[in-house]
Amino acid sequence: MSAFLPRLKVAFQLALREMRGGLKGFYIFLACIALGTGAIAAVNSVSTSITRSIATQGQSLLAGDIRFELNNREATSQERQFLDALGTVSVSTNLRSMARLTDGSDQSLVEIKAVDNVYPLYGTLKTEPDQPLADLLARQGDAYGAVVAPLLIDRLGLAIGDEMLVGNARIRITGTIVSEPDAISEGFGFAPRLLTSRDALQATGLIQTGSLVEQVYKIRLTQPAKDFEAIRADATKTLPNAGWSIRTSDRAAPSLTENVVRFSQFLTLVGLTALIVGGVGVANAVRAFLDSKRTVIATLKCLGAPVSVVVMVYFFQIAIIATIGILLGLVIGAIAPMIASYYLAQFLPISASPALYPGALALAALFGALTTLAFAIVPLGHSREVPATALFRENGFESRGLPSWPYLMATALAILCLAGLAVFSAYDRRLALIFLVAMASGFVVLRLVAVGVAALARRSPRLPSAALRLAIGNIHRPGALTPSVILSLGLGLALLVTLALIDGNLRRELIGNLPERAPNFFFVDIQRNDLDSFRAILKDNASNGQIVEVPMLRGRILAFNGTDVAKMEVPPEGRWVLRGDRGITYSEAIPENAAVTDGQWWPANYSGEPLVSFSEQEAIELGLKIGDTVTVNVLGRNITAKISNFRKVEWESLSINFVMVFSPNTFAGAPHAWLATLTDATATPETEATILRAVTQKHPTITSVRVKDALDVVNSLIGQLATAIRAAAAIALLSSVLVLAGALAAGNRARTHDAVVLKTLGATRATLIRAFTYEYLLLGIATAVFALLAGGAAAWFVVTQVMNLPSSFLPTVALSTLGIAMVTTIGIGLAGTWRILGQKAAPVLREL
């Protein structure tokens, strides 16, 4: 130990002294580490900002301390007594319906929210004009006041003060909604908001038997410090059959929080890809730097410096440079939430005040440090192998094997720590493991691709073109750039192809082939006594259309095999089934768009114990099997049914599909409405408008949803997500480009020698440019082929196995990838080569 500390001090002093010349040779190193670290820090900082804002603004986002939701019914006197005992109760009713012009010329789907006079309990509803809500919603003559989203005014061509019809009631627009405190906790809506009074809703006549209505009871607790879990447990114990969904202000928007966390994990993995791709740049930069220092290393050895001191000198330098890069990345991560708040504040509850998130920054710094270690140790190990004779003759790292075992062990340990951190910090650890396996496989395959390309070049026939022969020789000669170029660009391009194919397939399903086979309309809340008239309207206006009708109820899953689902560990992909109420139906026959994959369908006129058919994919995700029992609460009654069979459901068809289909005897005598679809491939927009107008005028309480309008909303959301994903992918691709530039720079010394020798032997500059162009072109094609195959396989897995959608190869993605590979390799390659071709021969020849 006494000898080690002085050596450490000397090594540190030498490292600082040698760095006085600046950071030349390390700019790509810096950029790679800063980009990857900054991407991870930014994504996690923004995610933390959103999730913490949701947690701290829970009361405002929920507009209460605790929220009880009932579907298709109001609370009974006993249930209301229980709620009133907790504190001040605000009641609101949510449903979808149609708002139409008074002359019947146009209509629009709206999300109606009817509130009482104490809404909101927390937060502020901002309107234009800024007047008390009671005044805005007051009845004036035979019209009820309402404030609406500006989008509704634009769609129907109305203005403040105009009137419209909703159901059987006349509604006057008294203002527009600027911000709604509990909009996020209420969930995503396909239609613009219409906020009115509960008296107005009652006058519409929309609430009928079986109508899809959410009755929401928000409470400001008399004792705010009371334990939420105790209230939940008390509600379940006191009223076990209520079937209400309970949400508390500490988890005001669980779906949003979960989606933000999952999406941020995905972007973190993309950022980690950029960091690992940058790690290749780190290795190239360290190798090139140490290669340029071979005479310095040889001199230190000639002067008696121990090998350990030599290694520590350059380890300290690499550590200092990496620290600077990590700090630059952390600065990016620190300011990212402030920039994001400017754009996201109108959509998400993100804090606009400056704030640092140490946890997110520390995680990014750790990723950056481990990546540097994982990729820098092996080149450092090679530095100790530089002989003292390198001082007297040209000798570098060209012919090198593996370093000694301590360096290999240290590299393996750094890689294991990096992988462990990726898995440990992941929300979905299975996804993180798949990512790590894919990355490791990518490195192995890229190395094999490089070996294969070199082997093909070595065995290629002799060609008449001197430039082409020279290019092929450059691909397989010792010290060739082939492994560096293919590895540098391959991972980034493969990621770009993967994301482009996922985005393309998703859009193709939603706005490509899907509208051709999806229904034109969904019709909701059809009462039994309106069915005949409703059918007649559709047949008169769409004689070629196919009408499908099914009974529909709402139910919430409470238990599987008697075990409360709230106490079960459910995989993330299956949680949506248990979140809130689900649409359910009953049927005597197997639905036309489904097929039984396991078990048996119940016979006709079945009258035994309640049976249920469960969607196969969701059953697998929830760990269910044939014979298990499912307990659902429907209209305040708990019903337990046995799983009789599993069905394969084509959700992507947008036809009428349900997770659960029950035997008809299960709901004998239960009041319910009907759900219907109309599919007519020949219908024009004018025909659809006529159908919509006819149904709305004749049956104002029936809610009509035009599928194209819903798809437009979904497509807009997907477009916003795709923008974020493409930005992350661009960072990974930029890292690849930087690494490629670094790899080419690392080979500049050898390229300079080659160019000088060839020019001395009579080669012209034009010949050399053609040769280098051919070389980069061939390497670009090889890299593009790998990216297409690897990216196509990864996209197929995500689309078919994760999204459960059909996957197809998109030629435009292939062509664009090929173009990017060509432009990048040839452009960067020639940019570096141009300077090489201008080198004077004499100084180089003297060193040979």
Short mmCIF file of N, CA, C and O in Angstrom, two decimals, residues 290-291 293-295 297-298 301 305-308 310-311 314 377-391 393 395-408:
data_model
loop_
_atom_site.label_atom_id
_atom_site.label_comp_id
_atom_site.label_asym_id
_atom_site.label_seq_id
_atom_site.Cartn_x
_atom_site.Cartn_y
_atom_site.Cartn_z
N LEU A 290 -4.92 6.14 -27.49
CA LEU A 290 -3.76 5.41 -26.99
C LEU A 290 -2.81 5.05 -28.13
O LEU A 290 -1.59 4.98 -27.94
N ASP A 291 -3.38 4.83 -29.32
CA ASP A 291 -2.53 4.55 -30.48
C ASP A 291 -1.65 5.75 -30.79
O ASP A 291 -0.47 5.61 -31.15
N LYS A 293 -0.59 7.76 -28.66
CA LYS A 293 0.31 7.96 -27.53
C LYS A 293 1.33 6.82 -27.40
O LYS A 293 1.97 6.68 -26.35
N ARG A 294 1.46 6.01 -28.47
CA ARG A 294 2.32 4.83 -28.34
C ARG A 294 3.77 5.21 -28.04
O ARG A 294 4.45 4.53 -27.28
N THR A 295 4.24 6.33 -28.65
CA THR A 295 5.62 6.73 -28.38
C THR A 295 5.77 7.25 -26.94
O THR A 295 6.80 7.05 -26.31
N ILE A 297 3.95 6.20 -24.38
CA ILE A 297 3.92 5.01 -23.54
C ILE A 297 5.27 4.31 -23.57
O ILE A 297 5.81 3.89 -22.54
N ALA A 298 5.86 4.20 -24.79
CA ALA A 298 7.17 3.55 -24.92
C ALA A 298 8.24 4.34 -24.16
O ALA A 298 9.12 3.75 -23.51
N LYS A 301 8.02 3.70 -20.46
CA LYS A 301 8.57 2.39 -20.13
C LYS A 301 10.09 2.40 -20.18
O LYS A 301 10.76 1.77 -19.34
N ALA A 305 9.09 3.49 -15.95
CA ALA A 305 7.75 3.56 -15.35
C ALA A 305 7.11 2.18 -15.32
O ALA A 305 7.12 1.46 -16.33
N PRO A 306 6.57 1.76 -14.18
CA PRO A 306 5.89 0.46 -14.11
C PRO A 306 4.65 0.46 -15.03
O PRO A 306 4.07 1.51 -15.32
N VAL A 307 4.28 -0.72 -15.47
CA VAL A 307 3.11 -0.84 -16.34
C VAL A 307 1.87 -0.29 -15.65
O VAL A 307 1.02 0.35 -16.28
N SER A 308 1.74 -0.52 -14.34
CA SER A 308 0.56 -0.06 -13.61
C SER A 308 0.44 1.46 -13.65
O SER A 308 -0.65 2.01 -13.76
N VAL A 310 1.61 3.44 -16.08
CA VAL A 310 1.21 3.80 -17.45
C VAL A 310 -0.30 3.64 -17.62
O VAL A 310 -0.97 4.52 -18.17
N VAL A 311 -0.83 2.51 -17.16
CA VAL A 311 -2.27 2.27 -17.30
C VAL A 311 -3.07 3.28 -16.49
O VAL A 311 -4.09 3.82 -16.96
N TYR A 314 -3.54 6.86 -18.14
CA TYR A 314 -4.58 6.98 -19.15
C TYR A 314 -5.96 6.62 -18.61
O TYR A 314 -6.97 7.11 -19.13
N ILE A 377 -12.02 -0.40 -20.82
CA ILE A 377 -11.02 -1.21 -20.11
C ILE A 377 -10.18 -2.04 -21.06
O ILE A 377 -8.96 -2.16 -20.90
N VAL A 378 -10.82 -2.66 -22.08
CA VAL A 378 -10.06 -3.51 -23.01
C VAL A 378 -9.00 -2.70 -23.76
O VAL A 378 -7.83 -3.12 -23.82
N PRO A 379 -9.31 -1.52 -24.35
CA PRO A 379 -8.23 -0.73 -24.97
C PRO A 379 -7.14 -0.34 -23.97
O PRO A 379 -5.97 -0.30 -24.31
N LEU A 380 -7.54 -0.05 -22.73
CA LEU A 380 -6.54 0.25 -21.70
C LEU A 380 -5.63 -0.94 -21.47
O LEU A 380 -4.42 -0.81 -21.27
N GLY A 381 -6.24 -2.13 -21.47
CA GLY A 381 -5.43 -3.34 -21.30
C GLY A 381 -4.41 -3.51 -22.42
O GLY A 381 -3.30 -4.00 -22.19
N HIS A 382 -4.79 -3.09 -23.63
CA HIS A 382 -3.85 -3.18 -24.75
C HIS A 382 -2.68 -2.21 -24.58
O HIS A 382 -1.58 -2.47 -25.10
N SER A 383 -2.91 -1.09 -23.89
CA SER A 383 -1.85 -0.09 -23.75
C SER A 383 -0.65 -0.64 -22.99
O SER A 383 0.49 -0.24 -23.25
N ARG A 384 -0.88 -1.56 -22.07
CA ARG A 384 0.23 -2.12 -21.31
C ARG A 384 1.08 -3.05 -22.17
O ARG A 384 2.20 -3.40 -21.77
N GLU A 385 0.52 -3.46 -23.34
CA GLU A 385 1.27 -4.38 -24.20
C GLU A 385 2.18 -3.65 -25.17
O GLU A 385 2.92 -4.30 -25.92
N VAL A 386 2.09 -2.31 -25.22
CA VAL A 386 2.96 -1.57 -26.15
C VAL A 386 4.41 -1.72 -25.70
O VAL A 386 4.76 -1.35 -24.58
N PRO A 387 5.27 -2.27 -26.57
CA PRO A 387 6.66 -2.49 -26.17
C PRO A 387 7.48 -1.20 -26.22
O PRO A 387 7.12 -0.24 -26.91
N ALA A 388 8.57 -1.19 -25.49
CA ALA A 388 9.44 -0.01 -25.50
C ALA A 388 10.04 0.24 -26.87
O ALA A 388 10.36 1.38 -27.22
N THR A 389 10.16 -0.83 -27.68
CA THR A 389 10.73 -0.66 -29.03
C THR A 389 9.86 0.17 -29.94
O THR A 389 10.28 0.58 -31.02
N ALA A 390 8.59 0.41 -29.53
CA ALA A 390 7.72 1.27 -30.33
C ALA A 390 8.26 2.68 -30.44
O ALA A 390 7.84 3.46 -31.30
N LEU A 391 9.20 3.02 -29.56
CA LEU A 391 9.82 4.34 -29.61
C LEU A 391 10.70 4.49 -30.85
O LEU A 391 10.93 5.60 -31.33
N ARG A 393 10.42 2.33 -33.81
CA ARG A 393 9.85 1.94 -35.11
C ARG A 393 8.32 2.02 -35.03
O ARG A 393 7.75 2.01 -33.95
N ASN A 395 4.89 1.08 -34.62
CA ASN A 395 4.29 -0.07 -33.95
C ASN A 395 3.11 0.43 -33.14
O ASN A 395 3.24 1.39 -32.39
N GLY A 396 1.96 -0.15 -33.31
CA GLY A 396 0.77 0.30 -32.59
C GLY A 396 -0.08 -0.83 -32.16
O GLY A 396 0.39 -1.84 -31.70
N PHE A 397 -1.39 -0.65 -32.34
CA PHE A 397 -2.37 -1.62 -31.86
C PHE A 397 -2.92 -2.52 -32.96
O PHE A 397 -3.87 -3.22 -32.76
N GLU A 398 -2.32 -2.42 -34.18
CA GLU A 398 -2.95 -3.14 -35.28
C GLU A 398 -3.02 -4.64 -35.02
O GLU A 398 -4.01 -5.29 -35.26
N SER A 399 -1.92 -5.20 -34.56
CA SER A 399 -1.89 -6.64 -34.31
C SER A 399 -2.02 -6.84 -32.81
O SER A 399 -1.05 -6.68 -32.06
N ARG A 400 -3.19 -7.14 -32.39
CA ARG A 400 -3.41 -7.28 -30.96
C ARG A 400 -4.41 -8.39 -30.71
O ARG A 400 -5.33 -8.61 -31.47
N GLY A 401 -4.22 -9.09 -29.63
CA GLY A 401 -5.18 -10.11 -29.21
C GLY A 401 -5.94 -9.56 -28.01
O GLY A 401 -6.13 -8.37 -27.87
N LEU A 402 -6.36 -10.46 -27.15
CA LEU A 402 -7.07 -10.03 -25.95
C LEU A 402 -6.08 -9.59 -24.88
O LEU A 402 -4.97 -10.12 -24.79
N PRO A 403 -6.46 -8.59 -24.07
CA PRO A 403 -5.57 -8.20 -22.97
C PRO A 403 -5.53 -9.28 -21.90
O PRO A 403 -6.23 -10.29 -21.98
N SER A 404 -4.76 -9.05 -20.87
CA SER A 404 -4.61 -10.05 -19.80
C SER A 404 -5.93 -10.21 -19.04
O SER A 404 -6.82 -9.35 -19.09
N TRP A 405 -6.04 -11.31 -18.30
CA TRP A 405 -7.32 -11.68 -17.69
C TRP A 405 -7.87 -10.66 -16.69
O TRP A 405 -9.10 -10.53 -16.59
N PRO A 406 -7.06 -9.92 -15.92
CA PRO A 406 -7.69 -8.94 -15.01
C PRO A 406 -8.53 -7.90 -15.75
O PRO A 406 -9.58 -7.47 -15.25
N TYR A 407 -8.07 -7.49 -16.94
CA TYR A 407 -8.83 -6.51 -17.70
C TYR A 407 -10.11 -7.13 -18.27
O TYR A 407 -11.17 -6.47 -18.32
N LEU A 408 -10.03 -8.38 -18.67
CA LEU A 408 -11.23 -9.06 -19.16
C LEU A 408 -12.23 -9.24 -18.02
O LEU A 408 -13.44 -9.07 -18.22
#
